[in-house]
Short mmCIF file of C-alpha atoms in Angstrom, two decimals:
data_model
loop_
_atom_site.label_atom_id
_atom_site.label_comp_id
_atom_site.label_asym_id
_atom_site.label_seq_id
_atom_site.Cartn_x
_atom_site.Cartn_y
_atom_site.Cartn_z
CA MET A 18 0.15 -0.12 -0.11
CA ALA A 19 1.75 3.43 -0.90
CA PHE A 20 0.69 6.75 0.74
CA ASP A 21 2.29 9.17 -1.72
CA GLY A 22 5.50 7.69 -2.34
CA ILE A 23 5.41 5.83 1.07
CA THR A 24 5.00 2.29 1.11
CA LEU A 25 2.76 1.30 4.16
CA ALA A 26 4.29 -2.10 4.48
CA HIS A 27 4.23 -3.32 8.15
CA GLY A 28 6.83 -4.86 10.08
CA VAL A 29 10.65 -3.04 10.24
CA GLY A 30 11.00 -2.46 6.47
CA GLY A 31 14.21 -5.18 5.85
CA PRO A 32 17.58 -5.87 6.87
CA LYS A 33 18.82 -2.72 5.51
CA ASP A 34 17.21 -0.80 8.52
CA LEU A 35 18.82 -3.06 10.97
CA PRO A 36 22.62 -2.41 10.77
CA ILE A 37 23.45 -4.64 13.66
CA SER A 38 24.26 -8.06 14.16
CA PRO A 39 21.07 -10.29 14.15
CA GLU A 40 22.90 -13.21 16.02
CA LEU A 41 24.42 -10.82 18.65
CA ALA A 42 20.75 -9.46 18.87
CA ILE A 43 19.22 -12.76 19.43
CA ALA A 44 22.13 -14.32 21.65
CA GLY A 45 22.19 -10.78 24.20
CA ALA A 46 18.29 -11.08 24.47
CA THR A 47 18.14 -14.75 25.29
CA ALA A 48 20.98 -13.94 27.86
CA ALA A 49 18.98 -11.21 29.38
CA LEU A 50 16.04 -13.20 30.02
CA VAL A 51 18.08 -15.87 31.57
CA VAL A 52 19.94 -13.60 34.14
CA SER A 53 16.58 -11.68 34.33
CA PHE A 54 15.33 -14.88 35.74
CA THR A 55 18.19 -16.02 37.76
CA VAL A 56 18.12 -12.40 39.47
CA LEU A 57 14.43 -12.85 40.16
CA ALA A 58 14.59 -16.20 41.39
CA VAL A 59 17.26 -15.44 44.15
CA ALA A 60 16.37 -11.80 44.92
CA TRP A 61 12.70 -11.81 44.62
CA ARG A 62 10.94 -14.13 46.91
CA LYS A 63 7.91 -12.44 47.89
CA PRO A 64 5.12 -10.45 45.50
CA ARG A 65 5.94 -6.89 45.20
CA TYR A 66 2.78 -5.91 43.27
CA ASP A 67 -0.59 -5.70 44.24
CA ALA A 68 -3.42 -3.62 42.69
CA THR A 69 -5.49 -3.55 46.31
CA THR A 70 -2.69 -1.82 47.76
CA SER A 71 -0.16 -0.28 45.50
CA GLY A 72 0.13 3.45 44.53
CA ARG A 73 -0.35 6.75 46.06
CA PRO A 74 -3.59 8.72 45.39
CA ALA A 75 -2.69 12.02 42.33
CA PRO A 76 -2.66 15.50 42.99
CA ALA A 77 -6.03 16.63 44.41
CA TRP A 78 -5.82 19.23 41.61
CA LEU A 79 -5.10 16.52 39.13
CA ALA A 80 -7.43 14.25 40.58
CA GLY A 81 -10.20 17.10 40.50
CA ILE A 82 -9.22 17.79 36.69
CA VAL A 83 -9.61 14.17 35.25
CA GLY A 84 -13.21 13.80 37.71
CA ALA A 85 -14.85 16.92 36.16
CA LEU A 86 -17.79 16.62 34.01
CA TRP A 87 -15.98 19.14 30.98
CA TRP A 88 -13.03 16.57 31.09
CA ARG A 89 -15.02 13.78 30.42
CA VAL A 90 -17.23 15.88 27.82
CA LEU A 91 -13.94 17.09 26.53
CA TRP A 92 -12.58 13.76 25.61
CA ARG A 93 -15.97 12.40 24.68
CA THR A 94 -16.44 16.10 21.89
CA VAL A 95 -12.95 15.41 20.33
CA GLY A 96 -13.71 11.51 19.74
CA PHE A 97 -16.75 12.20 18.28
CA VAL A 98 -15.91 15.07 16.21
CA LEU A 99 -12.78 13.14 14.56
CA PHE A 100 -15.29 10.30 13.91
CA ALA A 101 -17.75 12.61 11.84
CA TYR A 102 -14.89 13.81 10.27
CA VAL A 103 -13.41 11.04 9.14
CA ALA A 104 -16.98 9.25 8.47
CA ALA A 105 -17.23 12.42 6.38
CA ALA A 106 -14.03 11.48 4.28
CA ALA A 107 -15.33 7.73 4.12
CA ILE A 108 -18.69 8.55 2.60
CA LEU A 109 -18.34 11.46 0.53
CA GLY A 110 -14.38 11.12 -0.45
CA LYS A 111 -12.87 9.59 -3.39
CA ASP A 112 -11.31 6.10 -3.44
CA LEU A 113 -7.91 6.71 -4.08
CA VAL A 114 -5.05 6.19 -1.59
CA ILE A 115 -4.25 9.87 -0.47
CA ASN A 116 -8.12 9.92 1.15
CA PRO A 117 -7.41 10.36 4.75
CA VAL A 118 -9.36 7.34 6.25
CA PHE A 119 -7.05 4.54 5.49
CA GLY A 120 -3.86 6.46 7.71
CA VAL A 121 -6.42 7.04 10.11
CA PHE A 122 -7.65 3.23 10.04
CA TYR A 123 -4.73 1.93 10.24
CA VAL A 124 -2.16 4.12 11.50
CA TRP A 125 -3.77 6.75 14.08
CA TRP A 126 -6.30 3.98 15.53
CA TRP A 127 -4.09 1.07 15.15
CA VAL A 128 -1.08 1.92 16.28
CA GLY A 129 -1.34 5.34 17.52
CA LEU A 130 -3.59 4.31 20.70
CA VAL A 131 -0.47 2.40 21.62
CA PRO A 132 1.56 5.75 22.77
CA LEU A 133 -1.88 7.53 23.44
CA SER A 134 -2.90 4.79 26.17
CA LEU A 135 0.93 4.75 27.57
CA LEU A 136 0.73 7.74 27.88
CA PHE A 137 -2.87 9.08 29.11
CA GLY A 138 -4.60 5.64 30.30
CA PRO A 139 -7.45 3.86 28.42
CA VAL A 140 -7.81 6.85 25.87
CA TRP A 141 -10.40 4.82 23.68
CA LYS A 142 -12.89 4.72 26.42
CA ALA A 143 -12.82 8.32 27.04
CA ILE A 144 -12.86 8.87 23.31
CA SER A 145 -15.05 6.22 21.57
CA PRO A 146 -18.10 7.84 19.54
CA VAL A 147 -20.02 4.13 19.94
CA ARG A 148 -20.15 4.86 23.64
CA THR A 149 -21.28 8.41 22.94
CA ILE A 150 -23.82 7.33 20.58
CA ASN A 151 -24.76 5.01 22.92
CA ALA A 152 -25.04 7.49 25.94
CA ALA A 153 -27.05 9.96 23.69
CA PHE A 154 -29.78 7.12 22.81
CA ALA A 155 -29.99 6.27 26.48
CA LYS A 156 -30.52 10.00 27.23
CA VAL A 157 -33.03 10.06 24.60
CA SER A 158 -35.15 6.92 25.58
CA GLY A 159 -34.49 7.57 29.85
CA SER A 160 -32.84 4.88 29.93
CA ASP A 161 -29.34 4.15 31.90
CA PRO A 162 -26.46 3.04 29.46
CA GLU A 163 -24.39 1.24 32.00
CA THR A 164 -27.24 -1.50 32.17
CA GLY A 165 -28.57 -3.40 29.24
CA VAL A 166 -31.68 -5.52 28.70
CA PHE A 167 -29.39 -8.67 29.24
CA THR A 168 -26.89 -8.98 31.72
CA TYR A 169 -23.39 -10.03 30.00
CA PRO A 170 -22.51 -13.50 30.34
CA ALA A 171 -19.53 -13.90 32.44
CA TRP A 172 -18.16 -17.22 30.53
CA LEU A 173 -17.88 -14.66 27.03
CA GLY A 174 -15.53 -12.44 28.76
CA HIS A 175 -12.66 -10.90 26.44
CA TRP A 176 -13.58 -13.46 23.62
CA PRO A 177 -15.89 -11.08 21.46
CA ALA A 178 -13.00 -8.45 21.58
CA ALA A 179 -10.42 -11.55 20.43
CA LEU A 180 -12.35 -12.04 17.27
CA GLY A 181 -12.65 -8.51 16.50
CA LEU A 182 -9.17 -7.78 16.72
CA PHE A 183 -8.47 -10.91 14.41
CA ALA A 184 -11.36 -9.50 11.82
CA PHE A 185 -8.99 -6.39 12.01
CA VAL A 186 -5.64 -7.50 11.54
CA TRP A 187 -7.16 -9.97 8.99
CA LEU A 188 -8.56 -7.00 6.67
CA GLU A 189 -5.25 -5.24 7.48
CA LEU A 190 -2.50 -7.69 6.49
CA VAL A 191 -4.51 -10.58 4.51
CA TYR A 192 -7.79 -9.19 2.50
CA PRO A 193 -6.12 -8.10 -0.98
CA TYR A 194 -8.53 -5.35 -1.35
CA SER A 195 -7.87 -3.58 2.22
CA THR A 196 -6.62 -0.03 0.47
CA GLU A 197 -9.94 0.18 -1.26
CA LEU A 198 -12.25 2.58 0.52
CA GLY A 199 -15.67 -0.15 0.02
CA PRO A 200 -13.86 -2.71 2.40
CA VAL A 201 -12.45 -0.09 5.36
CA ARG A 202 -16.32 1.36 5.41
CA LEU A 203 -18.12 -1.97 5.47
CA TRP A 204 -15.84 -2.86 8.17
CA CYS A 205 -16.14 0.17 10.08
CA ALA A 206 -19.90 0.42 9.79
CA ALA A 207 -20.14 -3.21 10.88
CA TYR A 208 -18.32 -2.43 13.88
CA VAL A 209 -20.05 0.45 14.84
CA ALA A 210 -23.51 -1.65 14.36
CA VAL A 211 -22.44 -4.47 16.65
CA MET A 212 -21.32 -2.02 19.38
CA LEU A 213 -24.44 -0.58 19.38
CA VAL A 214 -26.27 -3.11 19.51
CA GLY A 215 -24.06 -4.95 22.34
CA GLY A 216 -24.19 -1.80 24.00
CA ALA A 217 -28.21 -1.46 24.27
CA LEU A 218 -28.29 -5.24 24.80
CA PHE A 219 -25.55 -5.52 27.90
CA GLY A 220 -24.55 -1.88 28.49
CA ASN A 221 -21.46 -0.41 29.11
CA VAL A 222 -19.95 -3.77 30.44
CA PHE A 223 -20.28 -4.87 27.21
CA TYR A 224 -17.61 -2.27 25.86
CA GLU A 225 -15.29 -3.12 28.44
CA ARG A 226 -14.99 -6.49 27.56
CA ALA A 227 -15.97 -6.91 23.98
CA ASP A 228 -14.76 -3.82 22.19
CA PRO A 229 -11.71 -4.78 20.58
CA PHE A 230 -10.09 -1.33 20.51
CA GLU A 231 -11.57 -0.35 24.16
CA VAL A 232 -10.25 -3.74 25.24
CA TYR A 233 -6.27 -3.12 23.63
CA SER A 234 -6.34 0.29 24.81
CA THR A 235 -7.18 -0.90 28.36
CA LEU A 236 -4.70 -3.59 28.34
CA VAL A 237 -1.87 -0.81 26.80
CA SER A 238 -3.03 1.46 29.58
CA ARG A 239 -1.97 -1.29 32.21
CA MET A 240 1.64 -0.38 31.25
CA SER A 241 0.83 3.30 32.40
CA ALA A 242 1.71 5.23 35.69
CA TRP A 243 -2.75 5.80 35.94
CA GLY A 244 -4.54 3.28 37.88
CA ARG A 245 -7.87 3.55 39.98
CA ARG A 246 -8.92 1.70 42.95
CA ASP A 247 -12.29 2.36 44.42
CA GLY A 248 -12.90 5.43 41.67
CA VAL A 249 -9.80 7.52 43.08
CA LEU A 250 -7.27 7.87 40.73
CA LEU A 251 -3.61 6.55 41.35
CA ILE A 252 0.00 6.93 40.59
CA ARG A 253 1.57 3.77 40.52
CA SER A 254 4.28 1.49 38.98
CA PRO A 255 3.27 0.38 35.56
CA LEU A 256 4.17 -2.94 36.60
CA ALA A 257 1.73 -2.64 39.82
CA ASN A 258 -1.05 -1.19 37.23
CA LEU A 259 -0.41 -3.99 35.15
CA ASP A 260 -1.21 -6.60 38.09
CA SER A 261 -4.78 -5.27 38.26
CA THR A 262 -5.45 -6.74 34.79
CA PRO A 263 -9.08 -9.01 35.23
CA ALA A 264 -8.26 -12.51 34.21
CA LEU A 265 -11.17 -12.65 32.18
CA PRO A 266 -11.97 -15.51 29.97
CA GLY A 267 -10.45 -14.75 26.38
CA LEU A 268 -7.54 -12.73 27.85
CA VAL A 269 -5.26 -15.00 26.05
CA GLY A 270 -6.77 -14.80 22.86
CA VAL A 271 -6.91 -11.00 22.68
CA VAL A 272 -3.03 -11.24 23.49
CA ALA A 273 -2.30 -14.23 21.49
CA VAL A 274 -4.06 -12.18 18.37
CA LEU A 275 -1.88 -8.86 19.07
CA PHE A 276 1.52 -10.53 18.93
CA GLY A 277 0.91 -13.36 16.41
CA SER A 278 -0.50 -11.21 14.21
CA THR A 279 2.81 -8.53 14.49
CA ALA A 280 4.66 -11.58 13.96
CA PHE A 281 3.07 -12.75 10.66
CA ASP A 282 2.77 -8.91 9.44
CA SER A 283 6.96 -9.22 9.69
CA PHE A 284 6.86 -13.06 8.31
CA LYS A 285 4.73 -12.20 5.12
CA ASP A 286 7.49 -10.12 4.17
CA SER A 287 10.02 -12.40 4.20
CA THR A 288 12.29 -14.06 1.85
CA HIS A 289 11.65 -17.55 2.66
CA TRP A 290 7.82 -16.98 2.74
CA VAL A 291 7.71 -14.67 -0.17
CA GLN A 292 9.59 -17.02 -2.08
CA PHE A 293 7.51 -20.25 -0.37
CA VAL A 294 3.98 -18.18 -1.81
CA GLN A 295 5.30 -17.46 -5.59
CA GLY A 296 6.64 -21.03 -5.99
CA SER A 297 3.36 -22.65 -4.52
CA THR A 298 0.06 -23.63 -6.92
CA THR A 299 -2.14 -23.01 -3.76
CA SER A 300 -3.47 -19.36 -3.36
CA ALA A 301 -1.63 -16.92 -1.71
CA TYR A 302 -4.61 -15.73 -0.25
CA LEU A 303 -5.27 -18.97 1.16
CA LEU A 304 -2.18 -19.33 2.55
CA ASN A 305 -1.62 -15.90 3.96
CA ASN A 306 -5.26 -16.45 5.97
CA LEU A 307 -3.67 -20.07 6.90
CA ALA A 308 -0.40 -18.40 7.89
CA LEU A 309 -2.13 -15.73 10.27
CA LEU A 310 -4.04 -18.01 12.10
CA ALA A 311 -1.49 -20.20 12.61
CA PHE A 312 0.64 -17.10 14.24
CA CYS A 313 -2.16 -16.42 16.50
CA LEU A 314 -3.39 -19.86 17.55
CA GLY A 315 0.55 -20.91 18.08
CA VAL A 316 0.88 -18.38 20.39
CA GLY A 317 -2.02 -19.01 22.72
CA ALA A 318 -0.81 -22.80 22.31
CA ILE A 319 2.79 -21.87 23.37
CA PHE A 320 2.22 -19.30 25.93
CA ALA A 321 -0.94 -21.87 27.49
CA ALA A 322 1.23 -24.36 27.24
CA GLY A 323 4.35 -22.69 28.93
CA THR A 324 1.92 -21.77 31.87
CA MET A 325 -0.20 -24.74 32.39
CA LEU A 326 3.18 -27.18 32.82
CA THR A 327 3.60 -26.60 36.55
CA GLY A 328 1.97 -27.84 39.66
CA LEU A 329 -0.64 -26.48 41.55
CA GLY A 330 -2.14 -25.87 44.82
CA ASP A 331 -5.53 -26.98 45.38
CA ASP A 332 -7.28 -23.59 45.14
CA LEU A 333 -6.28 -23.56 41.23
CA ARG A 334 -7.46 -25.02 38.04
CA ARG A 335 -5.08 -25.90 35.45
CA LEU A 336 -7.10 -24.05 33.00
CA GLN A 337 -7.11 -20.93 34.94
CA LEU A 338 -3.80 -20.58 34.89
CA PRO A 339 -3.29 -19.20 31.03
CA ASP A 340 -5.82 -16.23 31.93
CA LEU A 341 -3.59 -15.36 35.04
CA PHE A 342 -0.91 -15.04 34.10
CA ALA A 343 -1.93 -13.66 30.42
CA HIS A 344 -0.84 -10.16 31.80
CA SER A 345 2.75 -10.74 31.33
CA VAL A 346 2.26 -10.70 27.48
CA VAL A 347 1.32 -7.19 27.71
CA PRO A 348 4.59 -5.61 27.98
CA ILE A 349 5.65 -7.90 25.24
CA VAL A 350 3.01 -6.43 23.09
CA VAL A 351 4.13 -2.90 23.39
CA GLY A 352 7.38 -3.47 22.66
CA TYR A 353 6.70 -5.28 19.51
CA VAL A 354 4.60 -2.67 18.30
CA VAL A 355 7.51 -0.19 19.21
CA ALA A 356 9.62 -2.36 17.04
CA HIS A 357 7.58 -3.08 14.12
CA TYR A 358 5.28 0.12 13.72
CA LEU A 359 7.58 2.91 15.09
CA SER A 360 8.93 4.64 11.86
CA TYR A 361 5.41 3.49 9.87
CA LEU A 362 3.69 5.53 13.02
CA VAL A 363 6.19 8.65 12.83
CA GLU A 364 6.11 9.12 9.25
CA VAL A 365 3.20 7.81 7.60
CA GLY A 366 0.94 9.56 10.84
CA GLN A 367 2.77 12.83 9.60
CA LEU A 368 1.87 12.14 6.13
CA THR A 369 -2.21 11.18 7.36
CA LEU A 370 -1.93 14.60 9.07
CA ILE A 371 -1.37 16.12 5.80
CA GLN A 372 -3.91 14.61 3.92
CA MET A 373 -6.51 14.87 6.75
CA SER A 374 -6.70 18.82 5.43
CA ASP A 375 -8.14 17.26 2.21
CA PRO A 376 -10.75 14.66 3.00
CA PHE A 377 -12.80 15.06 -0.41
CA SER A 378 -9.27 14.81 -2.56
CA ASN A 379 -10.22 18.55 -4.19
CA GLY A 380 -6.84 20.46 -3.20
CA SER A 381 -8.25 21.93 0.15
CA ASN A 382 -6.32 22.66 3.40
CA LEU A 383 -9.25 22.66 5.94
CA LEU A 384 -7.08 22.46 8.61
CA GLY A 385 -4.12 24.09 7.67
CA THR A 386 -1.65 21.16 7.80
CA GLY A 387 -2.00 20.50 4.02
CA ASN A 388 1.70 22.59 3.12
CA LEU A 389 3.50 20.51 6.17
CA ASP A 390 6.16 18.23 5.04
CA VAL A 391 7.27 14.39 6.62
CA ASN A 392 9.98 14.40 8.81
CA TYR A 393 12.15 11.56 8.07
CA TRP A 394 14.38 11.62 10.64
CA LEU A 395 14.36 8.39 12.06
CA SER A 396 14.55 6.48 8.56
CA TYR A 397 17.70 9.14 8.25
CA HIS A 398 19.08 7.15 11.43
CA PRO A 399 19.05 3.62 10.83
CA THR A 400 21.30 2.34 13.55
CA LEU A 401 19.48 4.35 16.26
CA LEU A 402 16.39 3.12 14.92
CA ALA A 403 17.35 -0.71 14.98
CA ASN A 404 18.51 0.01 18.57
CA ILE A 405 15.64 0.99 19.81
CA LYS A 406 13.67 -1.77 18.17
CA VAL A 407 16.07 -4.67 19.55
CA VAL A 408 15.76 -2.78 22.98
CA ALA A 409 11.78 -2.57 22.90
CA VAL A 410 11.82 -6.24 22.57
CA VAL A 411 14.33 -7.06 24.91
CA ALA A 412 13.01 -4.61 27.48
CA GLY A 413 9.23 -6.23 26.87
CA HIS A 414 9.91 -9.93 27.39
CA VAL A 415 12.04 -8.87 30.53
CA LEU A 416 9.12 -6.72 31.68
CA GLY A 417 7.15 -9.98 30.99
CA VAL A 418 9.46 -12.02 32.54
CA ILE A 419 9.37 -10.06 35.90
CA ALA A 420 5.23 -9.53 36.03
CA ALA A 421 5.24 -13.61 35.57
CA HIS A 422 7.36 -14.28 38.39
CA ASP A 423 5.39 -11.56 40.75
CA ARG A 424 2.27 -13.29 39.71
CA ALA A 425 4.01 -16.87 40.14
CA ILE A 426 5.16 -16.61 43.51
CA ARG A 427 1.82 -15.14 44.65
CA ILE A 428 -0.33 -17.81 43.18
CA LEU A 429 1.84 -21.12 43.02
CA PRO A 430 3.02 -23.42 46.06
CA PRO A 431 5.80 -22.82 47.23
CA ARG A 432 7.64 -26.19 45.93
CA HIS A 433 6.78 -24.75 42.19
CA GLN A 434 7.21 -21.19 42.53
CA LEU A 435 10.77 -21.63 40.99
CA THR A 436 10.49 -24.77 38.70
CA GLY A 437 7.19 -24.43 37.99
CA GLN A 438 8.23 -21.26 35.69
CA LEU A 439 10.60 -22.53 33.88
CA PRO A 440 8.01 -23.98 30.86
CA LEU A 441 7.04 -20.13 30.61
CA LEU A 442 10.87 -18.89 30.74
CA ALA A 443 10.75 -21.35 27.56
CA ALA A 444 8.39 -19.79 25.78
CA MET A 445 9.29 -16.40 26.91
CA ILE A 446 12.59 -17.28 25.12
CA ALA A 447 11.04 -18.74 22.17
CA PHE A 448 9.39 -15.74 21.37
CA THR A 449 12.25 -13.84 22.08
CA VAL A 450 14.35 -15.41 19.20
CA GLY A 451 11.56 -15.68 17.08
CA GLY A 452 10.38 -12.10 17.32
CA LEU A 453 14.06 -11.05 16.46
CA TYR A 454 14.85 -13.55 14.00
CA LEU A 455 11.31 -12.26 12.16
CA LEU A 456 12.66 -8.06 12.97
CA PHE A 457 15.60 -8.98 10.93
CA ALA A 458 14.21 -11.20 8.07
CA ALA A 459 11.23 -9.07 7.34
#
C-alpha cells in the first residue's frame, strides 16, 4: 500500500534498516531473559505488586480535573468530532490512496492507540464514538447506558474482543482489497453496528469486555502510571498497574491475536515466505489466511502450555493459569508494536495529518496542515532505529518475565514457584528468538 510514494508495508522495513548483528542481538536477548530470571529467583522471593494496595493518590488538583464533567465531555467531543470528520471523508471522499481514511484507520487508530494509552490511560474508553452514541440513545430513551436488557455472560469474557481484533488484522494484513475504500467502510459500519447493538443489550460492560479497541487500549494502559481503585485516581508503578488486569476468559485470545498478528506482519514479508508463496500452486490468499491463523493460535498454544506445565495448589485449576498469567504478555505486545511500527507511525502518521486537510481530495486545506512536509529523521538514522527496536523487544520480554514471576510466587505453591516458571521462561525465550529473527528477516 503506498501513500504518496511511501510504502505502507508493516513490519520493520528489511535488514537494511537494522545495521546490527542479528546473531548478537538474539544471543544478547536470550541472555537477558535468563539472567533476569536468575536474579528474580534469588532476590525476589515475595510478591511486590498488589493492585489492591499499591499506588498513591494523584494530586488533588489533577484528580479534580480528571474527575470533572467538563473534562470527560471534552474527550468525548474530541472523539466524536474526529469520528464525524473521518466518516465524512469515508462517505463523500474519493476512493484514492490519498484519502485520509486509510491513514486514520490503519495508523492512528491501530498503532496510535498504544502511545496514547501509555501516556493518558484507557484513551479509547474516553473518546469512543460508539459509547457516545449509546449514551445519547440512552438519554433520549430515558434509560441508563450502564445497564442493558441482559446481563453480559461471564463466560464470554474477552472472546468477542479477540474475534474483533482478528477481524481487523485479517483486513489489514491478508485481505487483498484492504486499500480500497469500500471494504474499510463496510468494516467500520459493521463495527459500529455491532457495538451499538451490544451496548443496547448489555450496557457499558459490553464495551469494557467486547469492544476490540477498548480492550486493546485498556490493556496497553495497564503499562501506564495511571490507575484507579474504588474510584480514586492513583499514580503507581506500571508493573503494579499491570497486576490489576482482570483474568477474564478470552484474555489469552486477545494477547495471542495482538502478538501473533504482529509476528505474522513481519513473517509475510520475509524472503522465505515470499519465495514459498510465489512457488506454490496454492492461492497466496489462502496461504496467508492459514499463516495468520497459525501465528495467532501458535502464540496462544505456546503460552498456554508454558503456563499450564507446572504444579498446582488445591485452590487452582490448570485451565485458569493461562488467563492468570496473560497480563505478562502485555509488555511484550507493547515492545513489538514499538519495534515493528515506530517509523511507520511517525512518518505515515505525519502524512495522514497532512492528508486530513483535504478529506475530499479536491485540493482543500481545511485544517491548515496541507502544506506541511513529512520528517524522515528516524529513517535517516537506521542504527538508532535498529537499536530502539531491539531494546523495545528485549525490554518487553524482561518486563514480562518480571510480571510473570511476581504472579507465580503469589499463586503457586512454594515448591513450584521457581521450577514451575521454567516452562513459561522457555516460552518467553522462544518468543524472543522468534520475534527478533522475524525482525531481521522481514
